[in-house]
Coordinates of C-alpha atoms in Angstrom, one line a residue:
X1 CA -57.6 51.9 -44.4
X2 CA -54.3 52.8 -42.9
X3 CA -55.1 56.5 -43.1
X4 CA -58.1 55.7 -41.0
X5 CA -55.7 54.1 -38.4
X6 CA -53.4 57.1 -38.5
X7 CA -56.4 59.5 -38.0
X8 CA -57.6 57.4 -34.9
X9 CA -54.2 57.5 -33.5
X10 CA -54.4 61.3 -33.7
X11 CA -57.6 61.3 -32.1
X12 CA -56.4 59.2 -29.0
X13 CA -53.5 61.7 -29.0
X14 CA -55.9 64.5 -28.8
X15 CA -58.0 62.7 -26.1
X16 CA -54.5 62.4 -24.0
X17 CA -54.5 58.5 -24.4
X18 CA -51.4 58.3 -26.5
X19 CA -47.9 58.9 -25.7
X20 CA -44.9 58.8 -28.2
X21 CA -41.4 58.7 -27.9
X22 CA -38.8 55.6 -27.1
X23 CA -38.2 56.8 -23.4
X24 CA -41.7 58.0 -22.6
X25 CA -43.1 54.7 -23.7
X26 CA -40.6 52.5 -22.1
X27 CA -41.1 54.5 -18.7
X28 CA -44.9 54.0 -19.1
X29 CA -44.5 50.5 -20.2
X30 CA -42.5 49.6 -17.0
X31 CA -45.0 51.5 -14.7
X32 CA -47.7 49.1 -16.0
X33 CA -50.0 52.0 -17.5
X34 CA -49.8 51.1 -21.1
X35 CA -52.6 49.0 -23.1
X36 CA -50.9 48.9 -26.6
X37 CA -47.5 49.6 -28.1
X38 CA -46.9 50.4 -31.5
X39 CA -43.7 50.4 -33.1
X40 CA -43.0 51.5 -36.7
X41 CA -42.4 48.9 -39.3
X42 CA -39.1 51.0 -40.3
X43 CA -37.9 51.2 -36.6
X44 CA -34.6 49.7 -35.8
X45 CA -34.4 46.1 -35.2
X46 CA -32.9 46.6 -31.8
X47 CA -36.0 48.9 -31.0
X48 CA -38.3 46.4 -32.1
X49 CA -36.8 43.5 -30.2
X50 CA -36.5 45.6 -27.0
X51 CA -40.2 46.3 -26.9
X52 CA -41.3 43.1 -28.2
X53 CA -39.5 41.3 -25.2
X54 CA -40.7 43.8 -22.6
X55 CA -44.3 43.7 -24.0
X56 CA -44.2 39.9 -23.8
X57 CA -42.7 40.0 -20.1
X58 CA -45.5 42.5 -19.2
X59 CA -48.2 40.8 -21.3
X60 CA -49.0 44.0 -23.1
X61 CA -50.2 44.1 -26.7
X62 CA -47.8 45.0 -29.3
X63 CA -48.2 45.8 -32.9
X64 CA -45.9 46.6 -35.5
X65 CA -47.3 49.1 -37.9
X66 CA -46.9 52.1 -40.1
X67 CA -43.9 54.4 -40.8
X68 CA -41.8 56.5 -38.4
X69 CA -42.8 59.7 -40.4
X70 CA -46.6 59.2 -40.8
X71 CA -46.8 57.9 -37.0
X72 CA -45.4 61.5 -36.1
X73 CA -47.1 63.5 -38.5
X74 CA -50.6 62.3 -37.6
X75 CA -50.0 62.8 -33.8
X76 CA -48.5 66.2 -34.4
X77 CA -45.0 65.5 -33.7
X78 CA -41.9 64.9 -35.3
X79 CA -40.7 61.4 -36.5
X80 CA -41.7 58.7 -34.0
X81 CA -40.8 55.0 -34.0
X82 CA -42.7 53.8 -30.9
X83 CA -46.0 55.2 -29.7
X84 CA -48.1 53.9 -26.5
X85 CA -52.1 53.9 -26.2
X86 CA -52.8 54.1 -22.3
X87 CA -56.7 53.5 -22.7
X88 CA -57.9 50.0 -23.2
X89 CA -60.9 51.2 -25.5
X90 CA -58.6 52.8 -27.8
X91 CA -56.0 50.1 -27.7
X92 CA -59.0 47.5 -28.6
X93 CA -60.1 49.4 -31.6
X94 CA -56.7 50.1 -32.7
X95 CA -55.9 46.5 -32.6
X96 CA -59.0 45.5 -34.5
X97 CA -58.2 48.2 -37.3
X98 CA -54.7 47.2 -37.5
X99 CA -55.7 43.4 -38.0
X100 CA -58.2 44.4 -40.5
X101 CA -56.0 46.4 -42.6
X102 CA -53.5 43.5 -42.5
X103 CA -56.2 41.1 -43.8
X104 CA -57.1 43.3 -46.8
X105 CA -60.3 43.9 -48.7
X106 CA -60.4 41.3 -51.2
X107 CA -58.4 38.6 -53.2
X108 CA -55.0 40.2 -52.8
X109 CA -53.9 37.0 -50.6
X110 CA -55.3 34.3 -52.8
X111 CA -52.7 31.8 -53.6
X112 CA -50.3 33.4 -51.0
X113 CA -48.8 31.4 -48.2
X114 CA -48.9 33.0 -44.9
X115 CA -46.2 32.2 -42.5
X116 CA -46.9 32.1 -38.5

């Protein structure tokens, strides 16, 4: 399932609906042109906190997903810790796919407590 998400991000990049890189994402977020921010799971804590706070302030969706190396690879770039999706349609579908991937396919979460 996660490979489908990475491929979908590559499609968004080819459609010019995705921007990558810390500074580019930050600039577009402040300009109000971003529908979704994705921060890599292995990004630094300060990067995660900065984008979480900025997205909460501007009411923009944010997801923590993937590895820096794979995010960059599937969008045709080097390592990327932050990407921004500009189109609302692409953003909604990406959110849906990430949420489905975190739920899983079967009973692997049975008996595990999930924290809020």
